[in-house]
Short mmCIF file of C-alpha atoms in Angstrom, two decimals:
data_model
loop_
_atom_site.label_atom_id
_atom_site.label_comp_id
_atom_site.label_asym_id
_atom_site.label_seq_id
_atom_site.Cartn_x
_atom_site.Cartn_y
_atom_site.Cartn_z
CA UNK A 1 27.07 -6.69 -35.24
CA UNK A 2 27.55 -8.66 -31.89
CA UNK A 3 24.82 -7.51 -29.62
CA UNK A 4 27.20 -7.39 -26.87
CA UNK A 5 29.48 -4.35 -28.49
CA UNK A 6 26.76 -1.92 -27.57
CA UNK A 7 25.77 -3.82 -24.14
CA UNK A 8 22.53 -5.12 -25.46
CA UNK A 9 22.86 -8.16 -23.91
CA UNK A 10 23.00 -6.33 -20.51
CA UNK A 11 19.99 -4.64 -20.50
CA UNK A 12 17.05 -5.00 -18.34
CA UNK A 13 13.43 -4.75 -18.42
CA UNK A 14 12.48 -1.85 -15.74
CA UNK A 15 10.27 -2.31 -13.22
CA UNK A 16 6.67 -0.22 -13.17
CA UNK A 17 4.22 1.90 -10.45
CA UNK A 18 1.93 1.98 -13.66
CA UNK A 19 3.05 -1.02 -16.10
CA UNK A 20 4.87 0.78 -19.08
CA UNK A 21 3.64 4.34 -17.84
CA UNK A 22 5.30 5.38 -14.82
CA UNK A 23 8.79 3.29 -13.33
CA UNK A 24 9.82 2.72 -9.86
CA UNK A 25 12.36 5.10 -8.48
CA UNK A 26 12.36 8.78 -7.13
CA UNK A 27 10.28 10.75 -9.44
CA UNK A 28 9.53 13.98 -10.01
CA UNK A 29 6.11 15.26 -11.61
CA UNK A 30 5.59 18.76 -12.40
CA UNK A 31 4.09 21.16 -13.69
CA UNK A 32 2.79 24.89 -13.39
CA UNK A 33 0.72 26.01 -10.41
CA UNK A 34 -3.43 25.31 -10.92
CA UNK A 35 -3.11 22.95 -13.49
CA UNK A 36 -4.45 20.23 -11.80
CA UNK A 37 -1.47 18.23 -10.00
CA UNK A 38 -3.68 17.09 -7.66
CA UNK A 39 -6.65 15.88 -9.58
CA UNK A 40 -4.71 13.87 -12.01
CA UNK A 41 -2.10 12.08 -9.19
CA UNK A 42 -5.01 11.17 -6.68
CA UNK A 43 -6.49 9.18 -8.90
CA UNK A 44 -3.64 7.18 -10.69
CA UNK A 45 -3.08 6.76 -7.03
CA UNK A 46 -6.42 4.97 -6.64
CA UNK A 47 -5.21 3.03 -9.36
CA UNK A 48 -2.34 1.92 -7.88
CA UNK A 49 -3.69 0.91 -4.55
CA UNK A 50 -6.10 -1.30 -7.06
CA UNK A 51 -9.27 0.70 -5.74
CA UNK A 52 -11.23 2.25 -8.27
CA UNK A 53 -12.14 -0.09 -11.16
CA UNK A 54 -9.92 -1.55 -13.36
CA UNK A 55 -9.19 0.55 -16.46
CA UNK A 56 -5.38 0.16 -18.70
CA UNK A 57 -3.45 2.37 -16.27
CA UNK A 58 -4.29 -0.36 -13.21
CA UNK A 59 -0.99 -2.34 -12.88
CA UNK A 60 -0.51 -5.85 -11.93
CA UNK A 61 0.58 -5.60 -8.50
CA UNK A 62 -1.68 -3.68 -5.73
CA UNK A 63 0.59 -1.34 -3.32
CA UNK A 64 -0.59 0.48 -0.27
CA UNK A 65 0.09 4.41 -1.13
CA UNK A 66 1.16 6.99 1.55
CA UNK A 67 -0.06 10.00 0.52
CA UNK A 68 1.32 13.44 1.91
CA UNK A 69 -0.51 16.73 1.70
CA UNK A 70 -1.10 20.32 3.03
CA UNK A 71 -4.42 20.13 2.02
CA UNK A 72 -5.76 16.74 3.63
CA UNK A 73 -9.74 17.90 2.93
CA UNK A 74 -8.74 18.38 -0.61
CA UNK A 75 -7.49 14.64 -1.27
CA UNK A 76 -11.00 13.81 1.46
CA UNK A 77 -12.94 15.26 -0.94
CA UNK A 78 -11.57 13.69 -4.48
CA UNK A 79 -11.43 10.00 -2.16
CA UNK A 80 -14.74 10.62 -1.39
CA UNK A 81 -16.01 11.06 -4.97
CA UNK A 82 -14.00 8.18 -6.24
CA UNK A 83 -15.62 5.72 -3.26
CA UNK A 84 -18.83 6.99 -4.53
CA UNK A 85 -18.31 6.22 -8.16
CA UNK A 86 -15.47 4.08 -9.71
CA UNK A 87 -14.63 2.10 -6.29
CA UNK A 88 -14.33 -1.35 -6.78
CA UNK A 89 -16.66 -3.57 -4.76
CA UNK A 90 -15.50 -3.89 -1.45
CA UNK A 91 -16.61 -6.04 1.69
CA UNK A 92 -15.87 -3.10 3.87
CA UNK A 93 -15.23 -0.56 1.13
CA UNK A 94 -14.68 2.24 3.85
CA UNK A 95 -12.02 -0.04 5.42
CA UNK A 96 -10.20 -1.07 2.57
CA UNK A 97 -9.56 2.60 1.27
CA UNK A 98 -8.14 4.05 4.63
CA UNK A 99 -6.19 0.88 4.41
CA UNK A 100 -4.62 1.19 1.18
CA UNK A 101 -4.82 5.10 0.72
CA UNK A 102 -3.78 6.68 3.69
CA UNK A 103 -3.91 10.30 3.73
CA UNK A 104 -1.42 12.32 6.23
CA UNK A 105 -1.31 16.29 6.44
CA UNK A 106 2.72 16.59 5.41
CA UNK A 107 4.97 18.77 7.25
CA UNK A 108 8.61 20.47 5.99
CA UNK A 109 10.49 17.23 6.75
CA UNK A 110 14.41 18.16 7.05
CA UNK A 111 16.57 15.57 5.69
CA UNK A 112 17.30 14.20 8.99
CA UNK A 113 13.95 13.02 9.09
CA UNK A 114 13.74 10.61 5.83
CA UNK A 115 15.23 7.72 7.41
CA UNK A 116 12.79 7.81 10.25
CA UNK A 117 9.73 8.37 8.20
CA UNK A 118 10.78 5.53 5.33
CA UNK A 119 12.11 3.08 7.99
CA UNK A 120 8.14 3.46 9.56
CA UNK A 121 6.95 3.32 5.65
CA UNK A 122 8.84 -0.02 4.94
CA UNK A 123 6.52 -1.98 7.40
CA UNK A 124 3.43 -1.66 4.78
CA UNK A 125 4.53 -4.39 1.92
CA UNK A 126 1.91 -6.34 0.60
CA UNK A 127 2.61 -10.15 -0.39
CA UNK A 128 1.79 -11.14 -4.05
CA UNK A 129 3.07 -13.42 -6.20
CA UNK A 130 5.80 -14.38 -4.01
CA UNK A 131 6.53 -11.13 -3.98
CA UNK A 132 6.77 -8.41 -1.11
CA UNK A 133 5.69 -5.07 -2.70
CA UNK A 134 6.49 -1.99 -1.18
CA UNK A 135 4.05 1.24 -0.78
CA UNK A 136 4.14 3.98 -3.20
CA UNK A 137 4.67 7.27 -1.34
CA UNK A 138 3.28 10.53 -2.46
CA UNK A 139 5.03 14.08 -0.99
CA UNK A 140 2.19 16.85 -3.03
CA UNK A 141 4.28 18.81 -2.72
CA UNK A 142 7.57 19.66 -2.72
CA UNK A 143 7.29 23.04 -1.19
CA UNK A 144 5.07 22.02 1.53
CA UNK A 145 7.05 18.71 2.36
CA UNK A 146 10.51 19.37 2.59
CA UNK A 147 12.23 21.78 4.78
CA UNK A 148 14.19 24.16 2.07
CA UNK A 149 14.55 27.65 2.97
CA UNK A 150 15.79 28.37 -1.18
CA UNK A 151 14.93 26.04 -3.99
CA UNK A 152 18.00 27.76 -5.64
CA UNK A 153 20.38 26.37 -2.71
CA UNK A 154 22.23 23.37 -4.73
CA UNK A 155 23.79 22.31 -2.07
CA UNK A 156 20.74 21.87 0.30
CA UNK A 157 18.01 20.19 -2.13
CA UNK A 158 20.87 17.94 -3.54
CA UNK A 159 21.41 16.29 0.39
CA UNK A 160 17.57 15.97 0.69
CA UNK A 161 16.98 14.85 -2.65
CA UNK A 162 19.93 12.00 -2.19
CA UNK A 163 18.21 11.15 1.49
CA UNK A 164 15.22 10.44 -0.16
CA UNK A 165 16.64 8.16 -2.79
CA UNK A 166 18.88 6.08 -0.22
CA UNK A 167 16.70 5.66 2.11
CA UNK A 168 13.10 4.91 0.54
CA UNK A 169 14.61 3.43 -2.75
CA UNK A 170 17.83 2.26 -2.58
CA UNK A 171 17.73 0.86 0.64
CA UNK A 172 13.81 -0.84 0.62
CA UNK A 173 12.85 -0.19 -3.07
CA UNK A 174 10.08 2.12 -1.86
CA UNK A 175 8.81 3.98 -5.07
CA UNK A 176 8.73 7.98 -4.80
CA UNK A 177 7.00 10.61 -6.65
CA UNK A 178 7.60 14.43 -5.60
CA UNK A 179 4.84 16.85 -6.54
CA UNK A 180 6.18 19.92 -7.78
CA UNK A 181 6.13 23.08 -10.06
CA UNK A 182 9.08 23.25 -12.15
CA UNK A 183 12.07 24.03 -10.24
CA UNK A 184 15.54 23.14 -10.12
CA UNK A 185 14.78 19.56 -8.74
CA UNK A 186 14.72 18.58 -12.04
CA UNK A 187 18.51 18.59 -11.91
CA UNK A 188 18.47 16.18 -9.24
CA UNK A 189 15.58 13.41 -10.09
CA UNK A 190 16.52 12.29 -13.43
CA UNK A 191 12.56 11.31 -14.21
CA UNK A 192 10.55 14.66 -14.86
CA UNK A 193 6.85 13.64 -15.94
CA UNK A 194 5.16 16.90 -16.77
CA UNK A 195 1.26 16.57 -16.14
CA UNK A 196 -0.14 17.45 -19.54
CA UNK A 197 1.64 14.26 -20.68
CA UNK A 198 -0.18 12.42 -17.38
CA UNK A 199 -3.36 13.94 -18.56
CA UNK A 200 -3.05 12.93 -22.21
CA UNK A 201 -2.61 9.43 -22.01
CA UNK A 202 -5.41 9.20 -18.68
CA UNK A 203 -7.88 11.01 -20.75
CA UNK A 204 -10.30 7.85 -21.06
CA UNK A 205 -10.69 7.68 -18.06
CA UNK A 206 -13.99 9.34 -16.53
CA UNK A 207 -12.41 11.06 -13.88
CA UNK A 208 -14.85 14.22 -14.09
CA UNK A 209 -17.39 11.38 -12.95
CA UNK A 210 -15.10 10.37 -9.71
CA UNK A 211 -15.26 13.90 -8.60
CA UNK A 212 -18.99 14.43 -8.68
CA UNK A 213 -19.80 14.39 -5.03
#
């Protein structure tokens, strides 16, 4: 059977946040409310911005991560822990974690506002390996980030949902991933990672021990 006949030949290897975990792209991870959203994404964020010490979720290439929050102390707190005990060494440890995960107290961005905030976003690419990677940028979470009077308005979520994806992926490749409890926005970002999958495959990693402050 020619390879070709069912476009084989045409496929492509996809391109990872977290190598062979989590892909680039807008994604969407959910699941229900005080089940630990937070806890689990800081620190795969960590991972990401290569601070915490290496473990088989770190990926090859370091990105600065943009993290967006209603509860900035919160994310303090859990950044705090993780400086204390998994942080890489560092010659200016405090420096190199604002640096490379920089925590902002979101607001209910309307979708008029994604091409400002991903056109300011876009200056923070790191060089490696001839490469230019862009930031990973966090929105935790949806409710508190975007300006949606009804979840259950198609027509509204659908234009911010499609700003998002123009303007911080298609347009600069900028990686996305929308904190959420399930809603209808799973209709509209094809990737839904539900966080007792998340915690399943992070389990050996100590991150009990990152939050002892």
């Amino acid at each position: 059977v020619s390879q070709s006949r069912y476009g084989i030949d045409k496929m492509i290897a996809p391109d990872w946040v977290i190598d062979d975990f989590i892909g680039e792209g807008v994604r969407a991870i959910s699941g229900a409310q005080g089940k630990g959203k937070t806890s689990i994404i800081s620190p795969l964020c960590a991972n990401v911005a290569h601070l915490v010490e290496p473990n088989f979720l770190t990926p090859k290439h370091r990105r600065v991560v943009f993290y967006f929050t209603e509860d900035t102390n919160q994310i303090n707190r859990m950044i705090y822990g993780m400086k204390k005990h998994q942080s890489r060494k560092f010659k200016n440890p405090h420096e190199e974690w604002a640096n490379f995960f920089r925590v902002h107290m979101t607001k209910r961005y309307k979708a008029g506002d994604i091409e400002d905030l991903a056109n300011h976003i876009k200056n923070f690419n790191t060089p490696q390996d001839n490469k230019s990677i862009p930031p990973l940028v966090v929105f935790d979470t949806q409710a508190a980030s975007f300006d949606i009077e009804d979840e259950n308005n198609n027509a509204e979520l659908s234009k911010l949902i499609s700003q998002l994806k123009i303007h911080f992926w298609e347009m600069n490749r900028i990686p996305v991933w929308v904190i959420t409890h399930i809603t209808c926005i799973a209709h509209y970002i094809s990737s839904i990672i539900l966080i007792p999958y998340i915690r399943y495959v992070s389990n050996t990693i100590n991150f009990n021990k990152a939050f002892a402050v």
